[in-house]
Every structure is written in C-alpha cells, then in structure tokens.
Amino acid sequence: MSLLVKGGTVVGPTGTRVADVLVEGEKIVAVLDPALTSTIIATPAITVDEVIDASGKYVIPGGIDAHTHMELPFGGTAASDTFDTGTRAAAYGGTTTIIDFAVQRTGEVVQDGLAAWHAKAEGECHVDYAFHMILGGVDADALKAMDQLVADEGITSFKLFMAYPGVFYSDDGQILRAMQTARENGAMIMMHAENGIAIDVLVQQAIAKGQTDPIYHGITRPAALEAEATNRAIALAEVAQDCPLYIVHLSASQALEKVAEARHEGRNVFAETCPQYLYLTLEDQLGAPGFEGAKWVCSTPLRSKHESHQRDLWKGLRNNELAIVSTDHCPFCMKDQKELGLGDFSKIPNGIGGVEHRVDLVYQGVVDGKLSLERWVETIATTPARMFGLYPQKGIVQPGSDADLVIYDPNGTTRIGVATHHMNMDHSAYEGVEIKGRVGTVVSRGEVIVADGNYHGRKGRGKFLKRGLSSYLM
Amino acid sequence: MSLLVKGGTVVGPTGTRVADVLVEGEKIVAVLDPALTSTIIATPAITVDEVIDASGKYVIPGGIDAHTHMELPFGGTAASDTFDTGTRAAAYGGTTTIIDFAVQRTGEVVQDGLAAWHAKAEGECHVDYAFHMILGGVDADALKAMDQLVADEGITSFKLFMAYPGVFYSDDGQILRAMQTARENGAMIMMHAENGIAIDVLVQQAIAKGQTDPIYHGITRPAALEAEATNRAIALAEVAQDCPLYIVHLSASQALEKVAEARHEGRNVFAETCPQYLYLTLEDQLGAPGFEGAKWVCSTPLRSKHESHQRDLWKGLRNNELAIVSTDHCPFCMKDQKELGLGDFSKIPNGIGGVEHRVDLVYQGVVDGKLSLERWVETIATTPARMFGLYPQKGIVQPGSDADLVIYDPNGTTRIGVATHHMNMDHSAYEGVEIKGRVGTVVSRGEVIVADGNYHGRKGRGKFLKRGLSSYLM
Amino acid sequence: MSLLVKGGTVVGPTGTRVADVLVEGEKIVAVLDPALTSTIIATPAITVDEVIDASGKYVIPGGIDAHTHMELPFGGTAASDTFDTGTRAAAYGGTTTIIDFAVQRTGEVVQDGLAAWHAKAEGECHVDYAFHMILGGVDADALKAMDQLVADEGITSFKLFMAYPGVFYSDDGQILRAMQTARENGAMIMMHAENGIAIDVLVQQAIAKGQTDPIYHGITRPAALEAEATNRAIALAEVAQDCPLYIVHLSASQALEKVAEARHEGRNVFAETCPQYLYLTLEDQLGAPGFEGAKWVCSTPLRSKHESHQRDLWKGLRNNELAIVSTDHCPFCMKDQKELGLGDFSKIPNGIGGVEHRVDLVYQGVVDGKLSLERWVETIATTPARMFGLYPQKGIVQPGSDADLVIYDPNGTTRIGVATHHMNMDHSAYEGVEIKGRVGTVVSRGEVIVADGNYHGRKGRGKFLKRGLSSYLM
Amino acid sequence: MSLLVKGGTVVGPTGTRVADVLVEGEKIVAVLDPALTSTIIATPAITVDEVIDASGKYVIPGGIDAHTHMELPFGGTAASDTFDTGTRAAAYGGTTTIIDFAVQRTGEVVQDGLAAWHAKAEGECHVDYAFHMILGGVDADALKAMDQLVADEGITSFKLFMAYPGVFYSDDGQILRAMQTARENGAMIMMHAENGIAIDVLVQQAIAKGQTDPIYHGITRPAALEAEATNRAIALAEVAQDCPLYIVHLSASQALEKVAEARHEGRNVFAETCPQYLYLTLEDQLGAPGFEGAKWVCSTPLRSKHESHQRDLWKGLRNNELAIVSTDHCPFCMKDQKELGLGDFSKIPNGIGGVEHRVDLVYQGVVDGKLSLERWVETIATTPARMFGLYPQKGIVQPGSDADLVIYDPNGTTRIGVATHHMNMDHSAYEGVEIKGRVGTVVSRGEVIVADGNYHGRKGRGKFLKRGLSSYLM
Ligand SMILES: [Zn+2]
Ligand SMILES: [Zn+2]
Ligand SMILES: [Zn+2]
Ligand SMILES: [Zn+2]
Ligand SMILES: [Zn+2]
Ligand SMILES: [Zn+2]
Ligand SMILES: [Zn+2]
Ligand SMILES: [Zn+2]
C-alpha cells in the first residue's frame, strides 16, 4: 500500500519547500523533488495506491501532544475524555501522537500505576500514545522503579509535583533524589512548578473570607509562587549535577524569566506552555460571571491580562525559551464535574480540554505574525519528538520516519465550539474562536484517518510507543 | 549523471538518521529509506552513475563560510589567498560555499565596489560564492545603492564598522541611516562591533609608551569596548524599528551577554564567532615570544585565557546565543605582510586564515562533548544558509537542494599545519592541532571535488549566488 | 552673633531627633540635647542673640543644587536667570548652595572659561556657589587644565557631552582621555548621556517630515539612546580604570537600569535625576497643544507616561540607584526665547527652570509615601555635598559645618506658579502644583536670609566655594 | 558625672570630622566644635569629671552585634559563652549592644521561650542587650504571640529557619503566615535561608558514603541551596505584600545576587554577612586536616576560595547590598563540644565564636582598602540600630543618644588568638590574625568599661533594650 502526497509545501523546523512525500506501508520512504517524482517512482515495484494532492497546502509532521490526561481521576471524579474519545478528538485536530501521564500515588507501586494506565489505554486509542510517569510517592522503591521503567518500559520522563500536598506533592528531598536518579539513568524530570504549600495557605484564607468564586482559584495561585517553584526546581536540578528538567504548563512571565536565565547559563532546562495561556486570561475567562469561570479552572491558572504574560509567552516561543506547546488536556464537564466546586472553588476539578485544537491555535499565531511556520512545526511536533525520545520516528517528514502527516489548509477556516468539537465535554474553553486555517487530511502511520472532516480511523489502531532518552539536551 | 550516497548517517539540524541521498545533476532529488532504495531507483529512467559508500560516516550539507576576505586590500598589502587559492582550500576543508565581502570605501560608488569584487572572483572560484557588501561610506547614494543591491544583485547583507576610523568606520548617524534603510528593504546589517574611536586612543598611548609587541594589539582592544559597541549596535537597531542585526566575529563574554540579552527580549539580533576565539588565547598565541604573535593579530582580538571567554562561547553555540561559526578568513603571510608591523603592532595586517579548517575545528567540539552533532551542522551550514538567504538551496540535505555534501569520517584524523594545508599562507594559526575526524568526500553541486584527500575540482566551476532575504528572523 | 534654633526635629541622612542647634557666626558650633541646652549655654561667654523656635518643624541642612545654569548662553540667547536672580530664587526655596557650570567651548582655553564664569558670578550671588567645568573641547591643553583646576581652583568635576555635536560634544576618544586624566587627579566626570549623533539624524528626519511641534523634541530623543549613551559612558569609565562617573539628568528607566547594573558590580557610577522627570511627562506637558509644550523642552526630555519611568525613578531614589535630585535649572522665557523655536522644535532653547522648587518638590514625595524623610535630606543636601567635595562644610547639621539651615514646616502649604515665584521666568513649569509643606526660615552661614516668606538676604553675600574631591566613592 | 571625649575624629555614616563629645550621665548631650568647647562648657553648671584625649583616634558609636547566641542549646550541648562571658568579651571588642535570639521550639509557648531567655540574661550582661525571637513552631498561638511581643515586649523581629527540619524548620506555609502577621504588625522577618530538606538528603548520602570529615559539612550545603532558599524567602515576602525581610549570615555570591535583585526592584529585603565569610574558606579552614576543621563548622558554611564569594561580599558591603556585619556568635569548645561530631560531621555543633573581634575584623577591611570608614561604622553600628529599632538611642554619636562610644586607635595593633581573647572558647577561629588597629577606650552609657585593655565594667550593668520597629525600610 503506497501513498503519495503530491505538491504540498513541506514545512520543517528549518524551512519550507515543495516536495512529494512517498509513503509505503506505515513509513515515509522518500521525500522527492516533484520534478523527478514521476520518473523515480515509475518502477514496476512501486504501486502508488493513493495520491493526495496537497498543492497550496502545508504538509507537516503529525502533531505530538506531550501532555494529556485521559481518564485522570481527580477530586472524586475523572477527566471526561477516555483514551478512546480523547485520541479520536486529537486525530481530528491533527495530533497523531499523545504522551499521557500514568500515575503512581503515595504508597502505590510504580509499576502497578503503569500497568493500570496500560490497561486503560490498550485497545482504545485512535492514534499512537506513550506515557510519562507521575511519581506521587518518591521513595527507595520508586527510585528503583525509575531505572526499570527507563531500561525496560520505554518510559523516560517522570513528572513530580511541587503542588497538591497530600495528593501528588513531593518535598524537595524527594525531588532531589528523583533528579539524582534521573541524572544517572538519563531520564527527564518534568515539574509542576507551583509552591503548593504556600498556595494552600492562600486558598484556606480565601475560603475563610468567603472568596469562593472561580476567580479566586487564580488569585490564590500568584505568579510569584510559580516563579518561585520554577527557580527551586532549577536549583535542585543544578544540585543534581544538571539533571535535565522540563517545566510543564508554564504560564507566568516571572517563571519564564527563571527558565530563560537557566538556559542562558547553558543549563538543560526546558519548558512548555499551553494554548490556554496564550489566549485566555484571569479576568475574561476565569473571572466570568457566576460559576461560568469554572470552565477555566486549571493549574497553573490563567494569568492577568493587565500584565505582559501572553506577549512574553509568544516571545518565548519565538526565541525557544519555550520549547513546546502542549495542551495539558484534562477535560471536565460542567455538569456533575466542575459543579463539584459550586460555592468552593477549591473543589472544582482542575483542567481544561484542548487536545483537539492545539495545532490550530498555534497556527493562528502564525497568521497573527507571532510565530514563523518553522516554529509552529517545531513547537507542536518536532521538538516534542526530540525532547521525549520519539525522534526521528516521529516529528519530522523524512524517509524512515512514521508516516504521520497533516495536510493543513491555510485557506480553510476552523470555528471552535462545543457544537462541532469531538472531545467529550459539554462546553468548550475556546467557544467561538475562529482559526484562519484548517486541518485537512490526517495520516497516521500511512493510514488516512481524517479527510475533509470525515473520520476514517478506528479505536485500537493507535500503538503504544516505547520512548528513548531525550535527544534534545544541550 | 546520477550519484547515490549510500548508507551514511545523514546529520541534519534536528537529528541524525541513516538514509540514502540520490543526486541527479546538480541537485538532490531524493532522500530515501535505505531499505527501499534499490526498489525505488530500479526504474529504467534512473541511471546511478556513481555510488559512494558512506556507511559509518556522516553525510552533512556542504559547509558555508559566511565570512571570508579573499584578496582583501588591507594596510598596504592584500590578503594572501585569491578567490582561486582560497576557495580551493575551502573545498578541501568541506566548505562548498563562501560569502565574501565586497568593499565600498568612503567616496566610492557602492556598485563600483561590487563590480570590482565580481571581477576578482569571476572565473576563479572552486566552490560557490556570494557577497556581502561592506559600506565604508554611508551617504545618500550608498543608501540608494543598498536598495538596488537587494532588489537586483542578490546582495542582502551589509557590513558596517564601528572600528577603523578613516578606513571603514561609520559614525552612529550613518549606522542608524543604514539600519533604517535595511529595515525597509529587508536586508541584514552586519556589524564589526568595536569602539574604534576609543581603541585608537589606547593604541596611540601604547605605541607612545613603547608597547609595540603584538600582544598590545589585544590589550588595546579590551573586551569592554567590544561589549560597548555591541550594545550600541543593538540600541541603534532598536531605534531603527528592530532592524535585523548580525554581530560578526564575536569574541568576548561581555559582548555575548549583550547579544543574549537582546535575544531574550525577542530581538532579531544574531552573532557569529570564529574558531580562533574558541581555541586560541591572548597569552598563548598573541603573546608568543618576539614577533611570533603577529600570526594571530586579528580584530576582534584573541581574549585572555584567565577569563571565561572560550567556555562562554561554546555555551553560546550550544544554546544558540551564537548562531554561526565563520572563519573571518583573512590570511597574511608573515614574510612581507605581517612583518610590516615589526616594531609597531598597529601596522600588522589584521587577519587569520582558517577557511580550510572550520568544519574540522567545530567538529572537534563534538568530540570534546561541547556541541551536539546537530549543532555542528547548524552552526556551519544550515544556519548560515537560513541567515543569509541561501536556504533551502544550500545548508540542508533535502530534495530540491543543491547537492553540496560532505562525507565526514569520524574515525579519521586531521593534523593541521603549514606543511599540509592548501591556503596560501607561510604559517598556520593552528599548527600542530589534531582533529579526531576527517573530511572524506566533498560534493559540490553534484560533482565530487575532493575524495580521499585528492582534488578533482577546478578553478571557475564555482558560481556566484544571488541571495534572498534572511529566513532566520524571529 | 549667636543663633539658637530650638526644639526642631533635626533630620539627618540616618534619622531624626529633636535637638537644638547652636550657631556662632557662620558655623554650627554645637548640637545639643534640648534638656540640657539652657545649662550648657548659660555661660557668660555665650550670648544667644536670636532664638528661632522650630518646634513642630524640620530642621534640615540647606539645600544644595548640584546642577544649575545661570546666564548660560544657548542657541543665540541666554538662560534668563542671572546669578543674582537665580540664587535669590534658590534662597527662597531653601537652597543655600548651587553648583553651576562654567563653560569651555572648542578652541577656548579652559581657564578663560572659568574666569568668565567667575566674572559673571562674583558679587552677584545671594547664596554660596561653586563651579563644575564643562569641557567642550577636550585636547591636550584641556587635559592639563583639568589638573590645574583640581589642584588650584577647587574645581573637581568636569562635565562632558555625548550630545550636541558641534557645540559641546566630545567623541569617545576625548571622553576616554578626560576620564583617564580624572582617574589620575581624582576628579569626577559628569556626563550628559544621550547619543547626539543618532539623535541629530532623527531630528533632521522629523523636521524634514514637517514634524516641528515641541513634542517631537521628545520623540526624537528616545529612551534607547539615553540608555545607550549611559552604557557607553560606563564602559569608557571602566576602560579608564574605573574613573568615577556621574550621569546628569537621568530620565529614562532604561538608563537607570544601566546605572543600577554598574553599581551592582561595585562600580563608582552615580546618577542624579531632576524634579521634572519625577512629575512631568511627554504627553501631558511636552505634548501640550500648540507651542505651549516649548516650556518643557529640555534634554534629556520628559518621558512617556505610558511607561514606568516615574515609578522607576522614585524607586531609584529610595534604593540609592539615584543619588541626588538636582534641577538642571536653565530657564528661558517663552517670549523672545522659547519662541525662537516656533515652527522648528530644534531651535527651542533647551531648559526648564526650577531652582526655587526642588526642596519642596522632593518633599512632596515624602508626603506621598514615595521617599523617607532621611532620603529627602540625603538626595537634596547630604549626598550632593559628599559627592562634590563640600562635605562636611555643607550638607549636614553638625558642629563645625556651615550654618546653612532650613526650617521646614510640614503643616504649611506651597502653591507654585509664575505669580509667586522669584525666578526670572514668564511662566512656571509647575504652574498650579501644590506642595503640602513650606520652607519657613532659611539660614545661610548663620544669617537668616528668608523668614516667613520675607527676604533678608542680599546680592553679593554668597561666596565661591573651592571644592575638594568627592568623598562618596565606594 | 560628665565625660568629655576631646579632639577625636568622630566617624559617622556620612563622613568624619574632628569634634568633642560631651557626655552627661548615660547620654551624649552635645557634640561640639573643638574651637568652642572650652567656652561652651565653661559654665558653673557643668563639671567635666573626666576628659579622654582622643586626638589621632577615631570616635565611633559603640558596636552593635545584631546576631549572637549566648548559651544556645544545640545538639545536646550549649554555646560556651554565657551572657556574662559573652557580653564581657563583646565589650572588650568594642561592641556595646548585642541582640541575641530567644527561642521558641515546636509545641512551646512563645512567651515562655522569651521568659527563659530573660532569665538567662537578667543580671548577667556587661553591655546592653535585646532579643530577636526565634519561632520554631509557627501556629495560631505563635502568630498571636508575635503581635503581643511587638506591642508589649520590645521584640520586633522574628527569625525563621528554612533549615534544620525537626528542630527549628518552618515550612513555606508557616513562613507565609508569619510574614503576613509581620506585615501587619510591622515586625521584621529574619531568615536562615538554606534549603534544609534538600541539604539533609545530601548529608545522609555523604555519611552513607563515609564522607564524615568536617569539610563535608560545607560540601553538603552547596551555595545553590542557599541561593534557592534566599529566593524563596524573597518570593514569600512578596506574596505577603512586601513584608520586610532580613537574610541572616549570607555567605554565597549566588544568594547575594538574589538579595541584590530584590533590592534593585525596590523591595524591603536586607542581608547581613559575618566576618567568617569575609576571611575564611571551605578549603583552608573547614578543610583543615583531621578533625581540626570542626572549629569552623557553622551554617551557612564557609565557601570555596576558588569562587568569588569573598570579593563579592566585600563589594556588597560597599554598595549596601549587604547592610550589616554581625557575628552569629555561637561558640563551642573543641573539647566535649565540637568533639561530639568526631566521625560524623553532622553531629558537630554548628557555630563560630567571634563577638569580640567584629569591630576589628571589619576595620581591617578599611585598612585593606575594601571599605570606607563610613561604611565600617554603618555596617557595625548605625545600620544595625536603624534596622532593628534602636536608633537614635544607639548607633550614632549625637546628642540625645546613649553614650556608647569606642575610641579606636588606627595606630594600634590587635593580634587575635585564644591566649588573649576573652570569649569562653578553647580555640579561636581567627588564631594569629593581626589587625592594624585597636580598640582603645570603650564607653557604655557614659561609663568607661574598657581602657587600654583593662576592664572596668561589671556583670549586670547591661540593660535589656525594648526595641521599636525598623526605621530602615525603603
Ligand atoms: Zn501539572
Ligand atoms: Zn497536567
Ligand atoms: Zn570585522
Ligand atoms: Zn572580517
Ligand atoms: Zn545636559
Ligand atoms: Zn545641564
Ligand atoms: Zn542561622
Ligand atoms: Zn544564628
């Protein structure tokens, strides 16, 4: 089975060019100068079964969302997208790989957590998937498990939390030990960088004062405490002999400053941001009247529009102080889920759903002149692959790589909303947003799974990816 | 005429993979998964005339040296390499494109300067070449000429000097006007950033005190005055509405700090360094006994080994605060040339020759663990092409690009010295340095011009390249 | 003749306390615990001729304005205050010492310039005065003159200009030489830090575009060019072996950053700001309708209210990144003077008058919670005295010091305006501003020269002060 | 009883002058111009009982050591100086006020801790004393106690620990609450800024590896973890609405950077360093052969001589990034005390004794050209008084202030060592150090307690000082 994507403008991390992409089975087998394609493939051995005309369109590597939480249990409920619904929505949006988070909680065996997540995902996914491992209970066994997961399981990144005391929280000693272990086995430490101990004081004080609306979720998580935790994680990684460190869902300018400073010093410190921080704000969304703001309760929180966060985050994406855009997809419906926090913002499940819209939302930055085409592809596909040990299997349009492709139409339009999205959510965080571009055809390992808005994929076709070590270290 | 480079590890800016590269005529026409190459090219239409076995070797895009001065008149003499000898040496060293500097002096017509340089280069070059334009006399006519050169001549970058008063020097008003013009026409301003007015005071004072040895060339050009000029150029570019700015031959940590700060702010500010600053020092080379140090008189000067310059420059190459390694190749023989400065360092022609050794010297950084393979290729080929409007024709191994390739042998060894080099110099700045790697085969536009140390190229085969605007802007 | 200032709250740079101040002749002879004053001075040898009741009031050292330009020739006219009118106005406002600028222009003999200024001031001043020397033509003779002025004339500070090419401008070589000389003889270099070469390009371009209103004076002098020049001056002072450097009339946040950075590094770099930069803005004053804005044409210019300049300058005064508040008093009447620039802002004489209001305007910062009482006294009196070699003769309320005192009433009110001020100006830069405090009694060398708004001083009583070297160096 | 200190050079924070100081009872009642002293005090009402000739000497305010730990229980033993021996040694060294730390431990009542310390000190001290309060168990009761201590007890500063988990450690929530309380009641939060949670991991790992020598005490407390904690404390103080913060015993350049940055932003963040960090190093002292290094086990630890810590700390003292030099006097004898840690550095009681030598050791910086006379006086006396609510009673030579004076002889010599010191220690941290200056006469509240090396004071004459709020805030 061969597929030829003809005449598109292939966008790579260093530039664009018109080229044909020849797919054989699940792999890209050749990238060809269009002038010679007909000659080269005019061999009896090659049968091009299908030709996709991509002229006037961008051909990019399939998106990689390095941060999702399908079916995550949280606060007595669970994220509303299953691996089935969530990866199907991802596919619609041009994302052909997700890296989800398996979870170990205090007292649990790490491998058991991993097994549980495999059980949830197995046979359910529409696109390929991999796992990071959340360590909620770093102890001697967990440290040993880190080695085993790196060596045997294709799990090469571990997320720790400086927030959520009593749930996921690690103290600085646990963090240091995990970092030392990662420094030895080559893994990446991912960090939820917020000072949860101090935040919980602010939360309790707010509740005690009757400040229970969703906006107080943001007000009690000040940027200073994101920056502080970011600085602390960087310092601990330094003490751990420059253990590679990746800050997740960075939202505040002040935290970006810390990352930028470490990078300026040549440290292996990286960060992602998410579309919500690039477009939404504390006042306009989280501060919506009544309980409406609950839709946008996530941590780190949306930041104030009266400060320069969004301008700085876009700048960071341009100059690679921010390496990646992930979604932190963690959807909860308003009904029965977000509503758990009626009258007490601290009980609202934390999370925003967006796995379907990332490729579009970052592309809008290109349209708006905030990002180059090259950085669009880098931040949504190439760098996630390099960062998390999937390159060159994923993240690039080159022979030998998986044939994960998106044909993206710069002349199309995408209107985001609950009426049209495919995520299992009763609302959209981006309701009414219009993107001046459109995901056309989506190819996953050589198979057209989305074409012109029609779905041709199926549950279970997505495979688990064992990842290697990061190839993005300096 | 087809060429197949088989089984090599193709190194690109984002990673490596084993792939076959099919060349037809002057162009790469396909990059192929080796498993399928035989099938794909088994068409009657394709005749592979030559196969190069690259297994166990790196296949990289031909090197691009973005800063050379062949035959440059300087201080009553001229750089000792002609376009003939210099480009032949470049080819030996894996550099298949140079960007040389045409010169306008005060009072001269810009186009006349360009014509003069075309006359020198035409029919002489062994590899492809392009020109930046030095503006030594920015006035209304020169500003108009900038527009014309960008529009018609494929000259899209202009070098100004904050040093050499009375020779190349532009004052801040001239710089500002040139930057405003560049901001309009899209050109890049390149800057020799040293405060020449202050330096000349120090030089005169040193000479007056009898401090005439070569080392005083370095001592009278302190790092503080490189940093100052760098900061000033950045400020003027800001006033010119963020005109793109490229700092040439950056050598001092303090100057790097200024570039890094501007980049942190999201400014279109770039810099190159040169191999001499990565390996040689004020004390060990410029301070060599007697007149020996004259070999290493160049501006900016070599910096002190007691400071952290080299560590910081390598760090800058890793984190892309430094984008490019060029040579500033400007060779003068000791005899009759450097000797002009016997007894007065200020009369020593400024320049070091190194066009032949750049690919090797930067590769040694990979061997030493200071740089990744990806950054090696980026800093010597991909980024120069993107920065200076040659991408994707040059700088990348992809279909449609020129078939400029280097097959580099990581198991070879290169010993640098006057006995073996091909530059027209009676000494080597790197005498005795040994590189743990070796340029094997060099392909220029589909033609093997170097193989196993034997030369197969010829004078005149190199073509002038009209360049486009930079595609590297943020 | 003895004077006893009783019961006031003496404010010094480190705190306040209630104390009596005993003056004998021109000097403070004792500062006394009020409880014991009557005992101590009950000796037959002491006759207290006059007692001033200062209870409920602040007793501070007489103000020192370290930057005035009486009778300065500028642009074909001259500053409208003579040493007579200007120092009388100063006295009214609680300033008992001014340091004015004698001027050497290119080609002139430095000592001739000094003599000319002595001739203007001699016998005219109401309060004590000293001179800085402006060097408009740094050459070998001028450098020698610097030594002589320091050694013999009590002139220990020299102002250079990076602006005003063709008038006062020094190039970087001249600046470096003057700094080297100052480094040897201990003098302070004062710098007008604006890149005048670049500014003149912007000015010409604006005029050419018909942008002739006063606001373009500000727009053509962007903050980036103040910051650039400040950085350059700091760099040159570093090359001159850390020559002490004092930036005059700093107005932009970006320039403050450069000063703060140098101070952080432990450098002897200092700066003053002026009341106009603390209260007035580009939009509200310089951008006043029609030609009205001409009143506020001064260099450095007023800065935009949409940026954080004023907030940052107050911050700098608090944390001593800014050492001094001077006025840069250089008054021109609208009629016949400012009007020279009707239709061409570049012809408007540069300057704002304010010598009378500095003590009040900075005190208002205390009322507004922006500054402590201690910093009020430091920035207007103690630090100017220490910085410019007048301490402990001036600037402090201590025995042995000159009896220059201001009794300041925190319960009084001062309304500023042309109807009530004593400067020779036909308008006020601060018209209508109301200060919640009032200069009560002013004592100059033991003599009450202002009391309750009535003037008791006289022309000619002010003496020339030979200054020593700065005692403020780190 | 009157005392006249005649002809000395009075050194104050802004300069020096020759003046006579008249003391009546416990107070300075006049500072007099020597020329007029005889006249002024020639009243029958004044009897000068004693005249001290201070000509050729410095007259400075009595030293204030803002950080001592007399009799502190630590690790199963207690600091070897009692309030009796420690304050007597202080007096010998020119320190006439100490601020010691009363201690509350987890579960204890704050007021009980204070009472216990009053009991230790009462009737024992040779010089005046005050208390800071250590809070080892921040809870609701402790927060209430803070208010009470500020309101009633003259305790206006509270020390928290980010180190010593299980002993003094507060978590970030406790710190935040204490800061919020301090922000309300005006108190100063003092912080031991080291990340003790991470340090304890390193300590356990070192011990487990058999790295038990004293030098590992320093190696397991890296500068990065002092900087981290300093940054965290500053961030928490920001969240607490800019609660005033004072970092104790700062030793690392990296921590100084954090303090400097906060001060640059205008924050009320202050720091002290100690003589040990200015003179002693990790390698030369803590790394002394065998168990010898135990003498210098203190926290924060001595820093490496291969880094720039000492140079930076002196720089910080010059530019007021460091406000104060205290001793953190906490002496333990080698015998029976330090020896507790033979074979396990973590059991060595932490502390260095130095209360006797601070005035001398900082003066040596003046001799060495590292500090001005004014900063000497500011850092050892004036600023401690202002910082901790003792000004103007203490810290300045002015009428109305306590007559605490040191006549310091710049022509004397002090040789430090166990043979001559008066602290209750069997060794000296500064054995053999020679100071080019000497404490001559020491006056405490009008009483000569040290003269020419002879002691005239007595136990019990020192009074407890209730302190006010800091008058040093910006
Ligand atoms: Zn998270
Ligand atoms: Zn997450
Ligand atoms: Zn150059
Ligand atoms: Zn060059
Ligand atoms: Zn000026
Ligand atoms: Zn002026
Ligand atoms: Zn401590
Ligand atoms: Zn302590």
Short mmCIF file of C-alpha atoms and ligand atoms in Angstrom, two decimals, chain A residues 67 69 101 159 249 328, ligand 2:
data_model
loop_
_atom_site.label_atom_id
_atom_site.label_comp_id
_atom_site.label_asym_id
_atom_site.label_seq_id
_atom_site.Cartn_x
_atom_site.Cartn_y
_atom_site.Cartn_z
CA HIS A 67 0.86 16.50 27.90
CA HIS A 69 -4.60 13.32 30.99
CA PHE A 101 0.60 10.54 32.24
CA LYS A 159 6.61 14.14 36.49
CA HIS A 249 2.35 24.29 31.70
CA ASP A 328 -2.42 19.67 29.44
ZN ZN E 2 -1.03 18.11 33.59
#
